[in-house]
Amino acid sequence: MIKSIDPVACVNCGLCEKVCPADLFRMVEDHMTIAYQGDCCNCLQCRYVCPVDAIEFAPVESTKLDMNGEWAAIKKLMGAEDNPMAEITRLPPWELAKRKAASGEADESDQNWKG
Amino acid sequence: MEYPEQTIKTEVLIIGSGIAGSFAALRARETGAEVLVLDQGEPGFVGRSSTGTNVNRVVLPDDDHEEALRGSVLQTDFMLDQEYGRECIDETYDLFQAMLSMGADYDRGWDGNIKWMMMETDVKGFYQRQAIWNPFGSYKHLHKFVTTARENGVQYRGHTLITELLVQDGRCVGAVGIDTRTGEFLVFQAKAVVLCTADYHAAGCNNIDHTGDGMAMALRVGARLRGMEFGRICFGAIWPSYAEQQISANERMARTYRNTDQKVRIINALGDEFCENYEWTRALPDRMVGGPSWKNYIPAIMKEVKEGRGPVFYEVNGMKFEVGFCQRASAQTGGVRIDKNGVTDIDGLFAGGNGSDMCGGMHFSIPYNLMGSSFTGRRAGGSAAEYIQDHDYVELDSALVSKYKEEAYAPVNREKGLTEPEVRRRMIDIWPKLDYRTEETLTEAFRELRDLEEEANGMKCGDDIHQLMMSLKIRNVVQLGEAEAVAARERKESRIEHYRADYPYMDNIHYAKWVDVSGTGDDMHAELEDIPFDRYPFKPEPTIVDRCAPANRGDI
């Protein structure tokens, strides 16, 4: 989600206001401001057009657009449960390689992740 | 608070300034008509066209057009209007040239020629030729089209949110809306109206401004929507409600599509490449996982999850992402029913682009995407220009206009009621029922959305035009959600990305038909419409197809 506009860098050119599909920006007293931060849709267009790279983004979920948990809800509707093996399969390859090495089951493909 | 009112008169009114809107405007302007294009944002910068795509599927004059049509028909599981498909495919090269002449900057090779990519599809032996422009999302190109249109004398008006179409005695005679910067109420009087609006995305997915306003407006004035059940299913993990993942997810997507060196596969919780076990997924190339043949994977994935071998992971170079199941995250969900000339059910109203259903054209087929949008837009613009030859302005019904004005500003300073984020929140809670489709869940989803719509009619927002705009738009999504539920309930089979858990087969005997939705509120209903296959070159076999069939190992 959009975080802030660097007030020092910003030249108030108005490009972000133009490209924003969610209509977030407003020019207030000759200064560009983020008026409706919560509506940000992360399209990053303002960031692409900003000539001075003044716009910062933060990895925060917008509460308005938060669809997290949808898949869990669907699984519940389905009556499906995760396989217990999923926890292990889900691990990133280096973690898997470590575990395999610890239990002495490492094979050739795990060598890539050594060290 | 009093809002001033302004009436604007134009011969052809085009709503939406994306690719479709630009082509419609240029075509209508060619005949000398007075053309005004409206957009809710800044023309040339916002909307689906500027955030949506960069792939342009072109069929060159020397290419096999018959084969291109066959591939497109099979990709859309026979939902494509083949007469439209044929004409669109024949015209893609012309449209491509038009885009080039306006300054579209396609990727070129070292020799300066267009870099053509032949994209493999799930139809055996069928490759799509495509050109790409960068960066992903194309406001740079779109802006050039808008500039060209301006130079040709097309008028533009940005920051104008159209709220309702004016239909009098069965004819569309204009539209009303709000200036999103001044709050002024705008009345547009026109001889013909062309809808070039975008499709709609669900509450939480992707873009906040793709609310399908045009589709909902057309539905309210009596037009039919077609193909609403085909919300494209996306993989929840790769394309989730992603804030932080967005950049990397897009990059991953791009690499997956384009770089054959990537090792991509789908595994289940046990680490098995289960796709090998199913007939419809086993032969597909790795890099198409989650790509154009996603429809083939859905039944297999659902079976794995349901039978306790889930969840399923999407693995890119050893990295695993849980594959969710999330309808309509990326592409189209049907739209206003049009014929190949962009004519809708309502006299004087024409449609093109993503807000129309592109005659059954679907994502990943050739007559969809940028080509479909520009084609349908151009046709709709042409039809509108023809229509105004023998139709004049109609005196606007002031009672209707003032009713719409009252409705539009009703949420302002209302004391009680839901706010826009609350409606969104409620919708997100309902959405799983619309994604996991059975008779039960769809009925329930429709019921809940109906209740929500009733409440949303009494929404409140402060004295702020941006909030008012959001409130007006979110109501459209609720309405279209209902339409989707109704359409999905009518189609008792699984086809393309429409997956019904209780009818997992593709039923070519009973459902090789279109589903049209019409009416609003409790009267909303869906009807099956026969596809005129007797006129078309490609007809489906009257069989029931099981996309979940176990692999037939005999012929390997």
XYZ file of C-alpha atoms in Angstrom:
671
model
C 0.000 0.000 0.000
C 1.163 3.539 -0.631
C 2.948 4.888 2.409
C 4.028 8.433 1.861
C 5.268 11.115 -0.473
C 8.700 12.421 0.341
C 7.980 16.139 0.870
C 11.558 17.152 0.132
C 11.873 15.268 -3.127
C 8.370 15.943 -4.420
C 8.205 18.626 -7.090
C 4.391 18.757 -7.060
C 4.183 18.008 -10.767
C 0.774 16.362 -10.405
C 1.578 13.271 -12.482
C 0.620 10.859 -9.721
C -2.734 12.539 -9.385
C -3.227 12.041 -13.105
C -2.366 8.375 -13.288
C -3.938 7.178 -10.059
C -6.897 4.936 -10.922
C -8.091 5.015 -7.322
C -8.153 8.790 -7.132
C -5.969 8.983 -4.017
C -4.055 12.175 -4.536
C -5.110 15.728 -4.007
C -3.190 18.922 -4.473
C -3.644 20.850 -1.259
C -2.178 24.318 -1.118
C 0.247 23.530 -3.943
C 1.453 20.381 -2.246
C 0.654 16.865 -3.363
C -0.909 14.828 -0.591
C -2.303 11.352 -0.220
C -5.898 12.040 0.615
C -7.408 8.544 0.532
C -4.638 6.151 1.431
C -6.961 3.241 2.198
C -8.168 3.025 -1.391
C -4.725 2.290 -2.796
C -4.840 -0.714 -5.094
C -1.103 -1.230 -5.417
C -1.001 -0.727 -9.126
C 2.277 1.182 -8.625
C 1.600 3.476 -11.542
C 2.342 6.572 -9.483
C 5.651 5.068 -8.635
C 6.448 4.432 -12.277
C 5.615 7.954 -13.372
C 7.123 9.866 -10.484
C 10.045 11.796 -11.987
C 11.849 12.128 -8.660
C 10.952 8.773 -7.101
C 9.305 10.439 -4.142
C 6.553 7.912 -3.524
C 7.110 5.179 -1.014
C 5.247 1.947 -0.648
C 4.975 -0.223 2.408
C 4.103 -3.906 2.557
C 0.870 -3.371 4.429
C -2.395 -5.010 3.508
C -5.073 -2.525 2.747
C -7.955 -3.441 5.013
C -10.408 -2.567 2.304
C -9.028 -5.072 -0.143
C -8.082 -7.820 2.229
C -9.198 -11.133 0.760
C -6.883 -13.181 2.944
C -8.585 -16.158 4.426
C -10.763 -16.685 1.401
C -9.105 -19.919 0.481
C -9.442 -21.153 4.053
C -13.140 -20.311 3.954
C -13.534 -22.193 0.693
C -11.787 -25.237 2.106
C -14.174 -25.108 5.018
C -17.131 -25.023 2.641
C -15.644 -27.968 0.803
C -15.138 -29.896 3.984
C -11.513 -30.481 3.053
C -8.632 -30.666 5.483
C -4.958 -30.141 4.871
C -2.843 -33.214 4.666
C -0.456 -33.434 7.650
C 2.444 -33.723 5.207
C 1.677 -30.235 3.915
C 3.662 -28.567 6.693
C 6.812 -30.325 5.582
C 6.201 -29.981 1.863
C 5.568 -26.295 2.293
C 9.073 -25.642 3.621
C 11.520 -23.769 1.441
C 14.093 -26.015 -0.219
C 17.002 -25.109 2.074
C 14.975 -25.996 5.156
C 13.940 -29.258 3.570
C 17.553 -29.997 2.701
C 18.605 -29.294 6.305
C 16.003 -31.671 7.674
C 16.884 -34.337 5.202
C 20.536 -33.983 6.037
C 19.755 -34.266 9.733
C 17.862 -37.486 9.197
C 20.425 -38.765 6.710
C 18.032 -38.868 3.783
C 19.652 -36.183 1.672
C 19.865 -37.031 -2.009
C 21.704 -35.485 -4.904
C 19.165 -32.755 -5.605
C 19.587 -31.380 -2.100
C 23.282 -30.706 -2.650
C 22.382 -27.401 -4.308
C 21.217 -26.009 -1.013
C 24.243 -27.054 0.989
C 25.715 -24.234 2.988
C -26.041 20.675 0.321
C -26.999 21.944 -3.133
C -25.104 20.652 -6.107
C -25.181 22.628 -9.336
C -26.394 20.965 -12.465
C -25.078 21.183 -15.977
C -26.412 19.750 -19.222
C -23.989 18.796 -21.965
C -25.091 17.926 -25.457
C -23.188 15.682 -27.832
C -24.051 13.445 -30.752
C -22.136 10.371 -29.678
C -21.389 9.890 -26.004
C -18.680 7.388 -25.201
C -18.302 6.240 -21.613
C -14.790 5.046 -20.878
C -11.554 6.193 -22.469
C -9.575 2.967 -22.664
C -8.591 1.062 -25.773
C -12.199 0.379 -26.715
C -13.210 3.975 -26.053
C -10.347 5.328 -28.137
C -11.141 3.137 -31.115
C -14.861 3.832 -30.815
C -14.201 7.569 -30.690
C -11.888 7.498 -33.687
C -14.318 5.474 -35.786
C -17.316 7.619 -34.856
C -15.306 10.763 -35.480
C -14.367 9.574 -38.984
C -17.956 10.152 -40.038
C -17.816 13.710 -38.759
C -19.962 13.105 -35.728
C -19.511 15.155 -32.609
C -17.913 12.812 -30.078
C -17.457 13.237 -26.344
C -15.529 10.669 -24.333
C -15.971 10.499 -20.579
C -13.750 8.875 -18.028
C -13.885 8.574 -14.286
C -10.179 9.388 -14.122
C -7.762 11.204 -16.368
C -8.312 10.067 -19.976
C -5.375 8.090 -21.243
C -4.025 7.112 -17.879
C -6.433 5.116 -15.820
C -8.625 2.086 -15.998
C -8.361 -1.462 -17.162
C -6.434 -0.633 -20.298
C -3.687 1.086 -18.440
C -3.209 -1.505 -15.732
C -4.423 -4.605 -17.449
C -2.340 -6.036 -20.156
C 0.507 -5.816 -22.573
C -0.161 -8.765 -24.818
C -1.585 -8.310 -28.254
C -2.616 -11.401 -30.165
C -2.332 -10.847 -33.858
C -3.075 -13.044 -36.825
C -1.065 -11.953 -39.831
C -2.652 -12.056 -43.296
C -0.486 -15.048 -44.206
C -1.327 -16.985 -41.075
C -3.920 -19.715 -41.059
C -7.101 -17.888 -40.059
C -9.163 -21.073 -39.989
C -6.739 -22.587 -37.509
C -6.764 -19.414 -35.402
C -10.532 -19.585 -35.192
C -10.475 -23.287 -34.349
C -7.989 -22.657 -31.547
C -10.029 -19.773 -30.167
C -13.226 -21.810 -30.246
C -11.614 -24.699 -28.405
C -10.021 -22.366 -25.873
C -13.403 -20.878 -25.077
C -15.045 -24.314 -24.963
C -17.357 -23.334 -27.854
C -18.668 -20.211 -26.118
C -17.262 -17.888 -28.773
C -19.600 -16.332 -31.310
C -17.761 -17.740 -34.299
C -18.967 -15.125 -36.751
C -17.559 -12.455 -34.478
C -14.428 -14.530 -33.967
C -13.858 -14.870 -37.690
C -14.228 -11.150 -38.381
C -12.140 -10.172 -35.393
C -9.345 -12.521 -36.389
C -9.430 -11.173 -39.932
C -9.162 -7.641 -38.619
C -6.489 -8.072 -35.968
C -3.695 -7.151 -38.355
C -5.498 -4.009 -39.407
C -6.048 -3.028 -35.783
C -2.443 -3.773 -35.011
C -1.352 -1.484 -37.825
C -3.664 1.203 -36.505
C -2.051 0.917 -33.079
C 1.414 1.106 -34.617
C 0.495 4.189 -36.590
C -0.687 5.860 -33.405
C 2.649 5.178 -31.796
C 2.249 1.941 -29.868
C 5.730 0.874 -28.978
C 5.943 -2.888 -29.351
C 8.984 -4.885 -28.417
C 11.280 -5.174 -31.370
C 14.181 -7.398 -32.173
C 17.734 -6.297 -33.024
C 16.716 -5.886 -36.677
C 13.935 -3.452 -35.829
C 11.170 -5.879 -36.664
C 8.357 -6.675 -34.282
C 9.365 -9.414 -31.894
C 6.711 -12.030 -32.446
C 6.227 -14.674 -29.839
C 4.476 -17.911 -30.595
C 2.643 -18.845 -27.464
C 1.754 -22.446 -26.832
C -1.845 -23.064 -25.845
C -3.781 -25.947 -24.365
C -5.142 -26.736 -27.818
C -2.776 -29.232 -29.299
C -0.747 -27.862 -32.170
C -2.209 -24.382 -31.907
C 0.136 -21.484 -31.322
C -0.883 -17.899 -30.789
C 1.168 -15.167 -32.328
C 1.572 -12.252 -30.032
C 3.411 -8.989 -29.725
C 4.137 -7.330 -26.435
C 4.515 -3.788 -25.312
C 6.277 -2.777 -22.187
C 5.973 -1.925 -19.408
C 3.244 -4.218 -18.233
C 0.193 -2.045 -18.126
C 0.064 0.325 -20.968
C -0.903 3.834 -20.048
C 2.026 4.985 -22.163
C 0.400 3.506 -25.239
C -3.111 4.329 -24.210
C -2.100 7.930 -23.778
C -0.894 8.001 -27.366
C -4.237 6.716 -28.608
C -6.046 9.363 -26.604
C -3.742 12.041 -27.973
C -4.451 10.872 -31.514
C -8.163 10.986 -30.855
C -7.861 14.488 -29.417
C -5.952 15.600 -32.486
C -8.786 14.250 -34.598
C -11.261 16.442 -32.814
C -12.642 14.080 -30.203
C -13.668 15.869 -27.027
C -12.653 14.440 -23.671
C -13.950 14.997 -20.187
C -12.135 13.372 -17.290
C -13.095 12.869 -13.657
C -16.664 12.187 -14.585
C -18.391 9.275 -12.967
C -21.479 8.196 -14.838
C -24.071 6.831 -12.457
C -27.050 5.996 -14.643
C -28.011 5.709 -18.286
C -31.069 7.628 -19.366
C -33.485 5.342 -21.175
C -36.762 6.796 -22.368
C -39.348 4.750 -24.285
C -36.837 1.979 -24.780
C -34.183 4.233 -26.267
C -30.975 5.340 -24.613
C -30.895 9.117 -24.892
C -28.088 10.069 -22.563
C -26.564 9.566 -19.170
C -26.195 11.301 -15.857
C -23.193 11.483 -13.597
C -21.093 13.375 -11.141
C -17.976 15.431 -11.594
C -15.679 13.774 -9.076
C -13.690 16.927 -8.411
C -16.369 19.566 -8.095
C -19.352 17.424 -7.157
C -21.373 18.975 -9.920
C -24.276 16.945 -11.293
C -23.892 16.348 -15.010
C -26.587 15.510 -17.508
C -25.486 14.290 -20.902
C -27.869 14.396 -23.794
C -26.832 12.282 -26.757
C -28.141 10.725 -29.912
C -26.265 7.500 -29.218
C -24.355 6.169 -26.214
C -21.415 3.779 -26.395
C -20.363 1.902 -23.267
C -16.634 1.253 -23.281
C -16.281 0.622 -19.590
C -14.229 -2.060 -17.893
C -15.159 -5.369 -16.396
C -15.664 -5.861 -12.720
C -13.414 -7.341 -10.111
C -14.540 -8.677 -6.829
C -14.434 -6.782 -3.619
C -10.919 -7.583 -2.746
C -9.123 -8.601 -5.816
C -6.719 -6.423 -7.617
C -8.110 -3.059 -8.451
C -10.465 -0.915 -6.490
C -11.746 0.926 -9.526
C -12.814 -2.034 -11.657
C -16.347 -2.075 -10.405
C -18.161 -2.797 -13.647
C -20.165 0.414 -13.510
C -21.118 0.188 -17.165
C -22.327 -3.387 -16.845
C -24.420 -2.605 -13.776
C -25.905 0.516 -15.348
C -26.880 -1.418 -18.455
C -28.391 -4.177 -16.327
C -30.477 -1.640 -14.448
C -31.966 -0.206 -17.613
C -32.879 -3.619 -18.959
C -29.932 -4.860 -21.000
C -28.890 -8.481 -20.737
C -25.511 -9.570 -19.437
C -23.924 -12.636 -20.924
C -21.226 -14.985 -19.680
C -21.365 -13.674 -16.119
C -20.572 -17.108 -14.711
C -17.151 -17.225 -16.359
C -15.282 -15.293 -13.764
C -11.731 -16.221 -14.339
C -10.338 -18.326 -11.595
C -6.996 -17.335 -10.292
C -4.581 -19.043 -8.092
C -4.952 -17.480 -4.726
C -1.366 -17.844 -3.734
C 0.262 -16.293 -6.732
C -2.319 -13.657 -7.246
C -3.735 -13.072 -3.807
C -4.812 -9.855 -2.230
C -1.225 -9.239 -2.267
C 0.036 -5.781 -1.272
C 3.567 -6.844 -0.503
C 3.775 -9.630 -3.007
C 2.576 -7.682 -5.954
C 5.833 -6.800 -7.608
C 7.377 -10.170 -7.127
C 4.163 -11.946 -8.080
C 3.970 -10.050 -11.339
C 7.571 -10.844 -12.046
C 7.006 -14.490 -11.346
C 3.996 -14.498 -13.613
C 5.930 -12.869 -16.400
C 8.773 -15.313 -16.099
C 6.433 -18.233 -15.939
C 4.832 -17.279 -19.172
C 7.840 -16.279 -21.104
C 10.850 -18.117 -19.937
C 10.875 -21.761 -20.757
C 13.961 -22.284 -18.611
C 11.924 -21.951 -15.463
C 11.096 -25.157 -13.749
C 7.472 -24.795 -12.805
C 5.268 -27.564 -11.538
C 2.266 -28.253 -9.390
C 2.638 -30.665 -6.514
C 0.290 -31.777 -3.797
C 0.960 -31.951 -0.066
C 2.678 -35.285 -0.494
C 5.070 -33.807 -2.998
C 3.614 -35.754 -5.933
C 3.255 -34.288 -9.377
C -0.359 -35.344 -9.415
C -1.105 -33.713 -12.749
C 0.414 -36.803 -14.314
C -2.499 -38.796 -12.977
C -5.174 -36.900 -14.836
C -5.833 -37.168 -18.511
C -6.482 -33.475 -19.079
C -3.423 -32.180 -17.301
C -0.749 -34.756 -17.930
C 0.289 -33.692 -21.393
C 0.411 -29.962 -20.775
C 3.773 -28.273 -20.814
C 5.122 -27.261 -17.426
C 5.208 -23.595 -18.062
C 1.508 -23.499 -18.745
C 0.727 -24.203 -15.140
C -1.627 -21.473 -14.111
C -1.493 -19.979 -17.544
C -3.805 -20.398 -20.465
C -4.903 -23.876 -19.517
C -5.845 -23.192 -15.955
C -9.297 -24.548 -16.717
C -7.790 -27.991 -17.099
C -6.105 -27.859 -13.727
C -9.059 -26.753 -11.643
C -10.911 -30.093 -11.488
C -7.708 -31.953 -10.694
C -6.724 -29.536 -7.942
C -10.183 -29.564 -6.437
C -10.148 -33.348 -6.397
C -6.771 -33.474 -4.677
C -7.837 -31.003 -2.014
C -11.174 -32.633 -1.449
C -9.654 -36.073 -1.094
C -7.262 -34.899 1.580
C -4.051 -34.625 -0.415
C -4.152 -30.874 -0.332
C -3.232 -28.165 -0.261
C -1.601 -27.947 -3.618
C 1.592 -26.033 -4.213
C 2.822 -24.143 -7.178
C 6.551 -24.549 -7.336
C 8.805 -22.149 -9.169
C 12.451 -23.141 -9.013
C 11.997 -24.866 -5.686
C 9.956 -22.084 -4.097
C 6.478 -23.174 -3.089
C 3.316 -21.148 -3.002
C 0.026 -22.539 -1.914
C -2.436 -22.645 -4.756
C -5.684 -21.187 -3.648
C -8.788 -20.876 -5.628
C -10.044 -17.442 -6.200
C -12.538 -16.568 -8.829
C -12.233 -13.530 -11.076
C -8.974 -12.117 -9.856
C -7.415 -11.233 -13.126
C -9.613 -11.095 -16.121
C -13.065 -10.800 -17.409
C -16.442 -11.873 -16.214
C -18.719 -11.624 -19.189
C -20.494 -8.358 -19.746
C -23.176 -6.549 -21.645
C -24.515 -8.798 -24.367
C -23.539 -7.486 -27.772
C -23.570 -8.751 -31.311
C -20.544 -8.473 -33.572
C -21.424 -4.857 -34.364
C -21.519 -3.819 -30.724
C -25.297 -3.486 -30.657
C -26.917 -4.167 -27.282
C -30.517 -5.001 -26.404
C -31.338 -1.335 -25.943
C -31.996 0.999 -28.827
C -29.309 3.632 -29.056
C -26.951 1.890 -26.649
C -23.803 0.261 -27.972
C -21.029 -1.482 -26.121
C -17.483 -2.653 -26.618
C -14.408 -3.562 -24.639
C -14.221 -5.475 -21.415
C -17.579 -4.282 -20.158
C -19.157 -6.122 -23.043
C -18.958 -9.875 -23.241
C -17.048 -9.734 -26.532
C -19.491 -12.199 -28.026
C -18.423 -14.990 -25.747
C -14.751 -14.255 -26.263
C -12.731 -15.341 -23.274
C -9.402 -14.656 -21.774
C -6.485 -16.190 -23.664
C -8.418 -16.576 -26.890
C -7.470 -14.338 -29.793
C -10.719 -12.348 -30.098
C -10.345 -11.126 -26.572
C -7.782 -8.919 -24.926
C -6.515 -5.797 -26.635
C -7.610 -7.013 -30.042
C -11.108 -7.857 -28.899
C -11.401 -4.552 -27.088
C -10.245 -2.491 -30.015
C -12.364 -4.512 -32.431
C -15.580 -4.308 -30.433
C -14.905 -0.666 -29.622
C -14.391 0.210 -33.248
C -17.503 -1.664 -34.314
C -19.596 -0.072 -31.573
C -18.353 3.384 -32.559
C -19.183 2.665 -36.186
C -22.663 1.417 -35.311
C -23.300 4.489 -33.187
C -22.192 6.799 -36.001
C -24.562 5.010 -38.343
C -27.366 5.165 -35.799
C -27.206 8.942 -35.385
C -27.795 9.451 -39.100
C -31.526 8.883 -38.702
C -32.048 9.522 -34.990
C -32.270 12.923 -33.397
C -31.992 14.238 -29.849
C -34.864 13.439 -27.546
C -36.204 15.856 -24.964
C -34.984 14.593 -21.587
C -37.526 13.572 -19.002
C -36.826 16.027 -16.179
C -38.605 13.860 -13.602
C -36.293 10.948 -14.393
C -33.223 13.179 -14.238
C -34.153 14.648 -10.882
C -34.916 11.185 -9.534
C -31.447 10.020 -10.523
C -29.938 13.158 -9.052
C -31.650 12.554 -5.765
C -30.496 8.928 -5.712
C -26.926 9.838 -6.586
C -26.509 12.295 -3.719
C -28.593 10.363 -1.227
C -25.621 8.923 0.722
C -24.167 12.375 1.390
C -24.519 13.283 5.039
C -26.990 10.495 5.677
C -27.168 9.881 9.396
C -27.502 6.117 9.488
C -26.383 3.341 7.221
C -23.413 1.286 6.115
C -20.236 2.963 4.975
C -18.395 1.898 1.876
C -15.622 -0.074 3.682
C -18.294 -1.900 5.651
C -20.078 -2.951 2.479
C -16.759 -4.106 1.025
C -16.031 -6.067 4.169
C -19.411 -7.769 4.077
C -18.897 -8.625 0.448
C -15.518 -10.165 1.092
C -17.178 -12.408 3.664
C -19.795 -13.511 1.139
C -17.336 -14.050 -1.665
C -16.095 -17.587 -0.799
C -19.623 -18.829 -1.383
C -19.534 -17.383 -4.841
C -16.177 -18.968 -5.517
C -16.888 -22.453 -4.284
C -19.900 -23.116 -6.408
C -22.631 -25.538 -5.527
C -26.386 -25.073 -5.723
C -26.431 -24.406 -1.996
C -23.601 -21.907 -1.781
C -24.792 -19.980 -4.812
C -28.326 -19.700 -3.495
C -26.993 -18.551 -0.171
C -24.604 -16.094 -1.797
C -27.412 -14.601 -3.835
C -29.614 -14.275 -0.764
C -26.877 -12.576 1.231
C -25.955 -10.256 -1.601
C -29.597 -9.296 -1.980
C -29.770 -8.395 1.695
C -26.555 -6.464 1.370
C -27.890 -4.603 -1.646
C -30.968 -3.591 0.304
C -28.776 -2.224 3.039
C -26.349 -0.659 0.600
C -29.202 1.351 -0.866
C -29.153 3.206 2.426
C -25.418 3.791 2.489
C -23.939 6.835 4.092
C -20.844 8.840 3.369
C -19.566 12.140 4.609
C -19.673 15.344 2.644
C -16.882 14.168 0.380
C -17.167 13.466 -3.312
C -14.474 10.800 -3.327
C -16.319 8.830 -0.661
C -19.560 9.355 -2.532
C -17.972 8.012 -5.683
C -16.724 4.925 -3.862
C -20.158 4.320 -2.367
C -21.860 4.575 -5.739
C -19.361 2.221 -7.290
C -19.440 -0.461 -4.641
C -23.170 -0.866 -5.067
C -22.531 -1.889 -8.659
C -20.219 -4.667 -7.535
C -22.880 -6.035 -5.203
C -25.374 -6.068 -8.030
C -22.973 -7.767 -10.408
C -22.145 -10.328 -7.743
C -25.815 -11.217 -7.709
C -25.795 -11.517 -11.483
C -22.814 -13.819 -11.236
C -24.540 -16.022 -8.675
C -27.668 -16.225 -10.794
C -25.740 -17.079 -13.946
C -23.558 -19.643 -12.194
C -26.612 -21.320 -10.731
C -28.156 -21.610 -14.168
C -25.131 -23.317 -15.678
C -25.237 -26.751 -14.115
C -21.928 -27.940 -15.501
C -18.293 -26.869 -15.517
C -16.935 -25.000 -18.472
C -13.862 -22.883 -19.023
C -13.097 -21.469 -15.586
C -16.613 -21.840 -14.275
C -16.327 -24.811 -11.939
C -19.331 -26.285 -10.181
C -18.381 -28.716 -7.449
C -21.719 -30.497 -7.798
C -21.553 -30.679 -11.599
C -17.877 -31.136 -12.374
C -18.406 -32.301 -15.971
C -18.546 -30.286 -19.139
C -21.958 -31.078 -20.548
C -22.030 -30.386 -24.268
C -25.468 -31.959 -24.605
C -27.436 -29.524 -22.464
C -25.175 -26.583 -21.804
C -23.373 -25.696 -24.984
C -25.366 -22.498 -24.645
C -24.968 -18.953 -23.435
C -26.398 -17.791 -20.141
C -28.033 -14.358 -20.164
C -28.876 -12.491 -16.990
C -31.483 -9.783 -16.879
C -33.559 -7.897 -14.336
C -32.547 -6.527 -10.970
C -33.313 -7.327 -7.375
C -35.519 -10.337 -6.754
C -36.551 -10.352 -10.416
C -33.044 -11.073 -11.552
C -33.079 -14.228 -13.603
C -30.931 -16.164 -16.002
C -31.895 -17.775 -19.257
C -30.154 -20.215 -21.518
C -29.706 -18.990 -25.041
C -29.001 -21.346 -27.914
C -25.792 -20.783 -29.795
C -26.496 -20.919 -33.535
C -24.078 -23.757 -34.205
C -25.769 -24.578 -37.506
C -24.252 -21.378 -38.907
C -20.832 -22.006 -37.404
C -17.966 -24.045 -38.798
C -17.049 -25.687 -35.482
C -19.622 -27.640 -33.498
C -19.114 -29.467 -30.200
C -19.520 -33.224 -29.981
C -22.688 -33.951 -28.021
C -20.858 -35.600 -25.156
C -20.157 -35.110 -21.499
C -16.504 -34.395 -20.880
C -14.837 -35.363 -17.630
C -11.867 -33.079 -17.068
C -11.000 -35.119 -14.013
C -10.649 -38.423 -15.825
C -7.664 -40.527 -14.774
C -4.779 -40.588 -17.190
C -5.036 -43.054 -19.996
C -1.560 -44.524 -19.867
C -2.119 -46.881 -22.770
C -1.210 -44.461 -25.496
C 1.921 -42.941 -24.072
